[in-house]
CSV table of C-alpha atoms and ligand atoms in Angstrom, one decimal:
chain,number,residue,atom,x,y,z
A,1444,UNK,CA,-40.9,115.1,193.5
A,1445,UNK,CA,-39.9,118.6,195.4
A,1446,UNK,CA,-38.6,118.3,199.0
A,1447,UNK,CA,-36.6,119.7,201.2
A,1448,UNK,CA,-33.4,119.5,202.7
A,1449,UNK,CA,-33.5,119.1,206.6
A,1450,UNK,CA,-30.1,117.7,207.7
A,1451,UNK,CA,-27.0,117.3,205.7
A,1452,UNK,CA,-24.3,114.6,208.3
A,1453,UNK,CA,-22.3,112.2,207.4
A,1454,UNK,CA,-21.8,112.1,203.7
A,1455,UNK,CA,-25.6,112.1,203.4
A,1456,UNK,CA,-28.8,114.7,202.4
A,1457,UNK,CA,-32.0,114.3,204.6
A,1458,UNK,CA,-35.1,115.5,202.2
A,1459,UNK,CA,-38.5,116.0,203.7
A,1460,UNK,CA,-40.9,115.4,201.1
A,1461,UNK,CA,-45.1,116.3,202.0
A,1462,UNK,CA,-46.2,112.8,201.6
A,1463,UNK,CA,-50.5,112.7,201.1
A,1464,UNK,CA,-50.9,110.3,203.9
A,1465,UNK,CA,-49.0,112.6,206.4
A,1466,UNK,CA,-48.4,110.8,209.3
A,1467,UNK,CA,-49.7,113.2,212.2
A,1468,UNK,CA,-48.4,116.4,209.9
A,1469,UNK,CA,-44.9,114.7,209.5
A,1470,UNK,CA,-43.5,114.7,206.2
A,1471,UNK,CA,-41.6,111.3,204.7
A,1472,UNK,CA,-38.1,111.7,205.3
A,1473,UNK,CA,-35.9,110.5,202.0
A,1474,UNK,CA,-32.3,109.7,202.5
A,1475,UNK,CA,-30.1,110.9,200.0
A,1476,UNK,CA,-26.4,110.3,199.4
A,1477,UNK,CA,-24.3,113.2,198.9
A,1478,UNK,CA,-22.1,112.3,195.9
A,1479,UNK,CA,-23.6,113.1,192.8
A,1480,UNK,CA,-25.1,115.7,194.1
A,1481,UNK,CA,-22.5,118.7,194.0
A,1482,UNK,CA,-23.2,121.1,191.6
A,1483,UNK,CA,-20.9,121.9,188.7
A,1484,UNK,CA,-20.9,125.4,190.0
A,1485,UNK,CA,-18.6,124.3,193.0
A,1486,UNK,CA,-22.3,124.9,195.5
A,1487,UNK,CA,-22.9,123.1,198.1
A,1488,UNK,CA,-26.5,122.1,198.7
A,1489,UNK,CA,-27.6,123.9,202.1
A,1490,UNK,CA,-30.0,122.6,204.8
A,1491,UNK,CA,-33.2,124.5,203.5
A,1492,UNK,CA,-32.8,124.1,199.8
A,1493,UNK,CA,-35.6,123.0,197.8
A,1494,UNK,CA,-34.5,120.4,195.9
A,1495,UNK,CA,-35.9,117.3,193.0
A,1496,UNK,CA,-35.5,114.1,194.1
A,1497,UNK,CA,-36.3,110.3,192.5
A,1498,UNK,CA,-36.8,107.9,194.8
A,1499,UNK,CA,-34.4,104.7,194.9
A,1500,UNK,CA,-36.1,101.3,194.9
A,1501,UNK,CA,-35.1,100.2,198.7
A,1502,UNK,CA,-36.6,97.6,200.9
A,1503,UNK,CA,-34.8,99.3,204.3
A,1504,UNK,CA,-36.4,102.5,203.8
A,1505,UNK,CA,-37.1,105.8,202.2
A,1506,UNK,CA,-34.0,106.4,199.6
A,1507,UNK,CA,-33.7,109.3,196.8
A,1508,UNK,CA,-31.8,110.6,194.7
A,1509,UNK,CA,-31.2,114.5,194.8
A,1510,UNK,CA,-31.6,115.4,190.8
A,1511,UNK,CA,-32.0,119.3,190.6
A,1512,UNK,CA,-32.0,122.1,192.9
A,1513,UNK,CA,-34.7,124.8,193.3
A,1514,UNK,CA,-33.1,128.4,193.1
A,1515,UNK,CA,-32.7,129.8,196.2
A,1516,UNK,CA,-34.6,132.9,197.9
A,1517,UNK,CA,-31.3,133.7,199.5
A,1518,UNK,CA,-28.2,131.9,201.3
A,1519,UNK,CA,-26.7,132.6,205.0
A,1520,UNK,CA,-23.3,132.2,205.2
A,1521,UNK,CA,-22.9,131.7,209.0
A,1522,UNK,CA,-25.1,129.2,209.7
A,1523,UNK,CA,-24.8,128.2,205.9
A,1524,UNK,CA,-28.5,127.8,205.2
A,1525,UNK,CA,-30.6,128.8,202.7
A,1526,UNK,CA,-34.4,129.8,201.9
A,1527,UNK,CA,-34.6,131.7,205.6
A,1528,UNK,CA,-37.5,134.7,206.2
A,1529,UNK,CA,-36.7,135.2,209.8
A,1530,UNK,CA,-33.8,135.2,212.5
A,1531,UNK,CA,-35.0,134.5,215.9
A,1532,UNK,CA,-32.1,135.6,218.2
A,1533,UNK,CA,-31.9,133.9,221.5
A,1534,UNK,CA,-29.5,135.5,223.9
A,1535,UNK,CA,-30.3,134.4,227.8
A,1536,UNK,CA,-30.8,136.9,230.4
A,1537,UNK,CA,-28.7,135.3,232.5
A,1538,UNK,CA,-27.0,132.1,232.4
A,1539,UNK,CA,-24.8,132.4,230.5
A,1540,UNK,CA,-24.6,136.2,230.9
A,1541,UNK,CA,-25.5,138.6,228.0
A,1542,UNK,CA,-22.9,140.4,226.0
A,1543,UNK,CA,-25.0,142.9,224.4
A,1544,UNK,CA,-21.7,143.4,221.7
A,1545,UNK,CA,-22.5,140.0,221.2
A,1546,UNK,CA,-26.2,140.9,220.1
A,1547,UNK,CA,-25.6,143.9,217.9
A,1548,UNK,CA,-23.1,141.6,215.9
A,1549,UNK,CA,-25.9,138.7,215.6
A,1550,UNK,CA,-28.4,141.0,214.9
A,1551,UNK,CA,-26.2,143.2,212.4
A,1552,UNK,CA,-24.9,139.8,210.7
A,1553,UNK,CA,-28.6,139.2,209.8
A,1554,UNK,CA,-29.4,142.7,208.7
A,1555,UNK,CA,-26.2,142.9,206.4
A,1556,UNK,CA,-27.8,139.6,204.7
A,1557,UNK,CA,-31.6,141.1,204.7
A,1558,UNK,CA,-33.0,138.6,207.0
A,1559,UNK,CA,-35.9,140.3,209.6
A,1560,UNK,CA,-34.5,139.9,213.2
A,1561,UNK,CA,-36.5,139.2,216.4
A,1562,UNK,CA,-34.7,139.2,219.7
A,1563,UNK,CA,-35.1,136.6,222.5
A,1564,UNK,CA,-34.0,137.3,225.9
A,1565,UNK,CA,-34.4,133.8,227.2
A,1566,UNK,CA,-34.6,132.0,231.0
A,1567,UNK,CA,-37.1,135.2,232.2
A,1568,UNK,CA,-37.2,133.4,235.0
A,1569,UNK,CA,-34.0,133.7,236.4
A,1570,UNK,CA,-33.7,137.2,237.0
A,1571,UNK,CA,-36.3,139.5,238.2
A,1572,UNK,CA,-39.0,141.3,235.8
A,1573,UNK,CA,-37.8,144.5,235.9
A,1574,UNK,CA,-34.3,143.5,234.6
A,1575,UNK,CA,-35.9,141.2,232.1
A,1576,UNK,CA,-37.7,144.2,230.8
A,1577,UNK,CA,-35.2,146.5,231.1
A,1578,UNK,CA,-32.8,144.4,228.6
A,1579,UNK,CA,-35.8,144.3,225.9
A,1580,UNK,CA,-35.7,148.3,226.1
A,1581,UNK,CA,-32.5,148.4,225.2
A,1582,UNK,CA,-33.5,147.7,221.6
A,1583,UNK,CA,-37.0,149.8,221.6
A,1584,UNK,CA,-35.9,152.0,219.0
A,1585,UNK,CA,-33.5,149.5,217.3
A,1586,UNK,CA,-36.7,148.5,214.6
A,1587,UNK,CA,-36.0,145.1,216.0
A,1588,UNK,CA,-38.6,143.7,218.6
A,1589,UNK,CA,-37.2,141.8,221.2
A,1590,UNK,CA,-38.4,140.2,224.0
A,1591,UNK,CA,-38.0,138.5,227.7
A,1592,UNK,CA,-39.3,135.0,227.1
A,1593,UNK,CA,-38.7,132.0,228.9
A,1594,UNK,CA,-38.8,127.9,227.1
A,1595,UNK,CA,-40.6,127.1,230.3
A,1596,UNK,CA,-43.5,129.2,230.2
A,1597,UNK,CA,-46.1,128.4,228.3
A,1598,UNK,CA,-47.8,131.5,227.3
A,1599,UNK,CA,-44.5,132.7,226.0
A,1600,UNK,CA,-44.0,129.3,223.7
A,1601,UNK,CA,-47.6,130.1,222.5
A,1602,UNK,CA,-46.4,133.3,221.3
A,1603,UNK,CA,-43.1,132.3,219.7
A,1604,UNK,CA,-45.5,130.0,217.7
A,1605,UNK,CA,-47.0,132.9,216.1
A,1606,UNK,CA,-44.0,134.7,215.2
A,1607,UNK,CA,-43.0,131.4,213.3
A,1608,UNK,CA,-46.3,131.0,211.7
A,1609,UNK,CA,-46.2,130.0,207.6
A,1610,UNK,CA,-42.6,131.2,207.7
A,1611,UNK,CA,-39.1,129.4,207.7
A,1612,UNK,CA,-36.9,131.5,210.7
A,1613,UNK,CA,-33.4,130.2,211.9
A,1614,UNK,CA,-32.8,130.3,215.7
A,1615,UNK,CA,-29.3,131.8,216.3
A,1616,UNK,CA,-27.4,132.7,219.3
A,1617,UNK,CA,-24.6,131.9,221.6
A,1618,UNK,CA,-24.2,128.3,222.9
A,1619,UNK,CA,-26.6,127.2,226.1
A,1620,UNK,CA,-28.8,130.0,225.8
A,1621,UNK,CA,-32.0,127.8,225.2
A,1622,UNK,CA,-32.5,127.5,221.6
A,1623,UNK,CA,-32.9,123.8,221.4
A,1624,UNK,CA,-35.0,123.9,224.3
A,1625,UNK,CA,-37.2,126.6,222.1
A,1626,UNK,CA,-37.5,124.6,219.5
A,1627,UNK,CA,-38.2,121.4,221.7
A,1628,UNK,CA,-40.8,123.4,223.4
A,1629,UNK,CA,-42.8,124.7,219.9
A,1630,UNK,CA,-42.1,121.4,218.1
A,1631,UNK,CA,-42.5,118.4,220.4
A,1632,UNK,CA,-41.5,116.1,217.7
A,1633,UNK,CA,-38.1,117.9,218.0
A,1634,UNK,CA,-36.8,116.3,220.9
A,1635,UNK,CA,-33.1,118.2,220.4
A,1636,UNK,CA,-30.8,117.5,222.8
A,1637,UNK,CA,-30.3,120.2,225.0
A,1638,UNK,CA,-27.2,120.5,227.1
A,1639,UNK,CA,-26.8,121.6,231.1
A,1640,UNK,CA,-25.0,124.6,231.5
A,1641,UNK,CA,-21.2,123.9,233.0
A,1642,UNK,CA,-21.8,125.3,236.4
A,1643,UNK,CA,-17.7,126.0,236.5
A,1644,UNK,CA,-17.3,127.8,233.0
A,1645,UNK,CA,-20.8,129.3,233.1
A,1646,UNK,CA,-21.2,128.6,229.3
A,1647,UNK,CA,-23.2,125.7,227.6
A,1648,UNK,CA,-21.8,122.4,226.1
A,1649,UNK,CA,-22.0,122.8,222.2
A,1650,UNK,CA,-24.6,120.1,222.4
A,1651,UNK,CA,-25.8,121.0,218.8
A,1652,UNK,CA,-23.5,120.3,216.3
A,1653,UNK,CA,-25.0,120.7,212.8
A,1654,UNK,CA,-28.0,122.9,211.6
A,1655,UNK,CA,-31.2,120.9,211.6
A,1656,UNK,CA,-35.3,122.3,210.0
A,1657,UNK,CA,-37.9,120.9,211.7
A,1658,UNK,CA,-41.2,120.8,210.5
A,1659,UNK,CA,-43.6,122.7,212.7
A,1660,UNK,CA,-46.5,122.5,210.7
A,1661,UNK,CA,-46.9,122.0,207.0
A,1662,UNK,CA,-46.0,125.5,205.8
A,1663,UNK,CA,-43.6,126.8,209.3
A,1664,UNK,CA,-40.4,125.5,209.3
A,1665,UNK,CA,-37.9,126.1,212.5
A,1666,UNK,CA,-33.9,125.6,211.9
A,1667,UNK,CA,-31.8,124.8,214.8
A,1668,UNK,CA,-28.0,125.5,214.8
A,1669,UNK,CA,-24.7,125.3,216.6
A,1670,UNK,CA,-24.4,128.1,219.1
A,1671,UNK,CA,-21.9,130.6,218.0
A,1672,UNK,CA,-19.8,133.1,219.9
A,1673,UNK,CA,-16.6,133.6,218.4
A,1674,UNK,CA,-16.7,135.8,216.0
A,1675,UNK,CA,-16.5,140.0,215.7
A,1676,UNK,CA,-18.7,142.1,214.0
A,1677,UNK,CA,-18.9,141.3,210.3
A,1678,UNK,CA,-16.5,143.0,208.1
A,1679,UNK,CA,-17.1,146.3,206.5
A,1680,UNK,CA,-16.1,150.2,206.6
A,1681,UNK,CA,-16.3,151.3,210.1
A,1682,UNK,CA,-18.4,154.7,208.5
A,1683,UNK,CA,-21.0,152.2,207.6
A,1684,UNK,CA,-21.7,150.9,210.7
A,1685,UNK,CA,-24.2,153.8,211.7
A,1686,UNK,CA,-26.3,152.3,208.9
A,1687,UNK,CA,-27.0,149.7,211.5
A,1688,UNK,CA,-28.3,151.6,214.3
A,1689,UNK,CA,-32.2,153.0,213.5
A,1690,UNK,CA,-31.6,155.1,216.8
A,1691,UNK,CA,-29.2,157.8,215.1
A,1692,UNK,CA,-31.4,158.1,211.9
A,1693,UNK,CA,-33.3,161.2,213.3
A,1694,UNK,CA,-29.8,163.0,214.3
A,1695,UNK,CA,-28.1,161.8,210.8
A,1696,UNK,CA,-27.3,165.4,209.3
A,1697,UNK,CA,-27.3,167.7,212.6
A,1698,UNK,CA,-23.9,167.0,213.8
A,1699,UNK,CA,-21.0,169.8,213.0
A,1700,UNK,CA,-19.2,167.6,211.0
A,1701,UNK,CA,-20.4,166.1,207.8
A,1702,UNK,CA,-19.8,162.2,207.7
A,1703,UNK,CA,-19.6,162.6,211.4
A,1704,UNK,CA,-18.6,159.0,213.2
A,1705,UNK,CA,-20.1,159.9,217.0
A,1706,UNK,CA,-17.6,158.6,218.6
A,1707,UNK,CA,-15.2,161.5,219.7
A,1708,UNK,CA,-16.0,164.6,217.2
A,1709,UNK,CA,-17.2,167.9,219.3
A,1710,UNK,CA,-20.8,169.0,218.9
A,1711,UNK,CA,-22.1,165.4,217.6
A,1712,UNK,CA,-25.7,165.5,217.8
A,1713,UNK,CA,-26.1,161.7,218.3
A,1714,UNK,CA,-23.6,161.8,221.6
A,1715,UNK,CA,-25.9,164.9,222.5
A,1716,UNK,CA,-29.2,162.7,221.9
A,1717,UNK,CA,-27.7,160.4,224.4
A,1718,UNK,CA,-27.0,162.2,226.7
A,1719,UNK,CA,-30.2,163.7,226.7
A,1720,UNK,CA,-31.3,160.1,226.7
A,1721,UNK,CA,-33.4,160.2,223.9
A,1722,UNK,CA,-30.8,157.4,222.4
A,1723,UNK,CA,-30.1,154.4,224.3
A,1724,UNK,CA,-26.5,154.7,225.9
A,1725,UNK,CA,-26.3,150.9,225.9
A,1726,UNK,CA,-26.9,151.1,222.0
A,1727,UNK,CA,-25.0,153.7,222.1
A,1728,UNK,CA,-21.2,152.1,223.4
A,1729,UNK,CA,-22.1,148.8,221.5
A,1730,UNK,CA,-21.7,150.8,218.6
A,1731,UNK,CA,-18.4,152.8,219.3
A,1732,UNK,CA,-17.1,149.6,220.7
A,1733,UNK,CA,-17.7,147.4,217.4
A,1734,UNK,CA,-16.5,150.8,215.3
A,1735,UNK,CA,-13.5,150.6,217.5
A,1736,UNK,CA,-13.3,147.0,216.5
A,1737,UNK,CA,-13.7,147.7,212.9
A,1738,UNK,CA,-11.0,150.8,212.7
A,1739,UNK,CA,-8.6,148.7,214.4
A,1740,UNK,CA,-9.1,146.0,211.8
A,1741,UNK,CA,-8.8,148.0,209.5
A,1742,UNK,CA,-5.5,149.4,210.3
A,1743,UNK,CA,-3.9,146.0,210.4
A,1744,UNK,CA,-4.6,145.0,207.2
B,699,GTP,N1,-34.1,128.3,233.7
B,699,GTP,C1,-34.2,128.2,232.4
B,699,GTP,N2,-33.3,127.3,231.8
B,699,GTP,C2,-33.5,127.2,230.5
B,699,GTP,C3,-34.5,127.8,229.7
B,699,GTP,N3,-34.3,127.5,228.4
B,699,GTP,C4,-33.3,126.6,228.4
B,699,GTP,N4,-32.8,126.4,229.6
B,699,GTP,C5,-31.6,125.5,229.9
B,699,GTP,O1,-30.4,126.0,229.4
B,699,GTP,C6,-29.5,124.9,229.0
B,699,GTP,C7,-29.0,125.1,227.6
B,699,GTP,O2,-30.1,124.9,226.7
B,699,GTP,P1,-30.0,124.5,225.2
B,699,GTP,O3,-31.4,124.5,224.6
B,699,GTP,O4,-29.2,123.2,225.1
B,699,GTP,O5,-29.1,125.7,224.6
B,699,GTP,P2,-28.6,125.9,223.1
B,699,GTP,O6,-28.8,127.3,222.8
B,699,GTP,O7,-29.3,124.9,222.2
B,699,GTP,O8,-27.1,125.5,223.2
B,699,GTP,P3,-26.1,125.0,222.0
B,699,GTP,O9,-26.8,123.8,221.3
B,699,GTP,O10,-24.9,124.6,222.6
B,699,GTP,O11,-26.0,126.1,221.0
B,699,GTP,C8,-30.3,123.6,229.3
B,699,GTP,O12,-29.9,123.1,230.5
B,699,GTP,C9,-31.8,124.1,229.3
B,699,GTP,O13,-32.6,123.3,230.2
B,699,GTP,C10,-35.4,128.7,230.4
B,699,GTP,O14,-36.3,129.4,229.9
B,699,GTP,N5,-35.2,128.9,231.8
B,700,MG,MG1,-28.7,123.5,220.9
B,701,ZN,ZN1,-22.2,162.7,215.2
């Protein structure tokens, strides 16, 4: 039979397989042991593969056997899952404190890997609504749709639910901003641990430690992971970063010099555009800051 993999800890493969007497929607959860299982191409099989199972004989519970693996739609490397459509990513308004560098590398990460990004600007209701809206502007012209939510509030939760609906989407995001508590809140079954904010460091305890796809109906899966912080923007030529940012695409072509980077050459129609504040400065400084990060890498190597 085909399930899926939900968990991999501990030397062990947790397969959801759609069992006909679905108990309240919940799929039978077969536990499979990892060795065996690698694949003689050196893969490793990734929470959300789709994968062949036997079941094992057992009288303490539901046992399998992983025997084949499903080919994959495509494979994240950080998290390392597989078989995503969707990125939700949760960034809090406040609490811990956005770093809006921060988001343009999550979101660009996903973009480089051709998964669809929605932005979460979670705990709305810590900071007033102007400011909440004000950082989901930020990103109006970005082509990625983002959002002040909060877990708490019900009408928001309702509306998370239908970005998720019939898809697989990944939550991803710096540690404490709520994404356990997002996925607790659309999938009650969940019940993640979720972990207080340190009120002296002002970040969140890495209370998730492993990725983890929860079933939130029969055909909408939700995957929680670790929060993540440390890293830079992911590698590449620091003249293809522009390809990232939808904002400049109307300028592209109109600045003096050809292959322009708009960061310090004169008469760059994209520095003009912001400071006619048709682009978004915000936006705008992400960008030569992660370029800067880029160049300088660059030079080092
Ligand atoms: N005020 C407020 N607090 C929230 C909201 N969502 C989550 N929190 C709190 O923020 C803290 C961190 O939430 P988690 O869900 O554990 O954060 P996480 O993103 O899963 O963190 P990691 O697992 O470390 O990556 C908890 O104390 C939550 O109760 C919200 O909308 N408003
Ligand atoms: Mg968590
Ligand atoms: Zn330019």
């Amino acid at each position: 039979m085909t399930g899926r993999i939900i968990r991999g800890i501990g030397g062990f493969y947790y397969v959801a397989v759609a069992s006909s007497g679905m108990t309240e929607g919940q799929p039978d959860i077969y536990e499979c042991h990892a060795r065996g299982i690698f694949r003689k191409d050196g893969k490793k099989p990734l929470v959300g593969d789709y994968v062949e199972i036997e079941p094992v004989p057992d009288e303490h519970g539901l046992i399998g056997r992983i025997e084949g693996f499903l080919p994959r739609k495509n494979e994240l490397i950080r998290p390392a899952v597989s078989n995503v459509d969707q990125a939700i990513v949760v960034f809090a308004i406040r609490s811990p404190e956005p770093s809006l560098v921060l988001t343009d590398s999550f979101i660009i990460q996903m973009m480089m890997q051709d998964i669809p990004v929605i932005l979460l600007f979670n705990k709305k209701d810590l900071a007033d609504k102007d400011y909440a809206v004000s950082l989901a502007e930020i990103y109006g012209d970005s082509g990625v749709k983002a959002y002040p939510v909060s877990a708490r509030d019900e009408e928001d939760v309702r509306m998370i639910k239908g970005m998720l609906d019939g898809r697989t989407s990944i939550l991803a995001g710096p540690s404490g901003v709520g994404k356990s508590t997002l996925l607790n809140a659309v999938c009650p079954g969940a019940s993640m641990e979720t972990g207080e904010i340190s009120k002296k460091l002002k970040r969140g305890k890495h209370t998730t430690r492993h990725s983890e796809l929860f079933a939130v109906s029969e055909d909408t899966y939700l995957m929680d992971t670790p929060g993540f912080s440390a890293f830079g923007v992911p590698d590449m030529d620091p003249e293809e970063l522009k390809v990232y940012y939808r904002e400049f695409f109307p300028y592209e072509g109109s600045c003096r010099f050809n292959g322009c980077s708009h960061t310090h050459e004169p008469d760059c129609a994209v520095r003009h555009a912001v400071d006619a504040g048709e682009v978004n400065r915000n936006r705008y400084e992400n960008y030569c800051s992660l370029y800067d990060e880029l160049r300088s890498r660059k030079r080092y190597r």
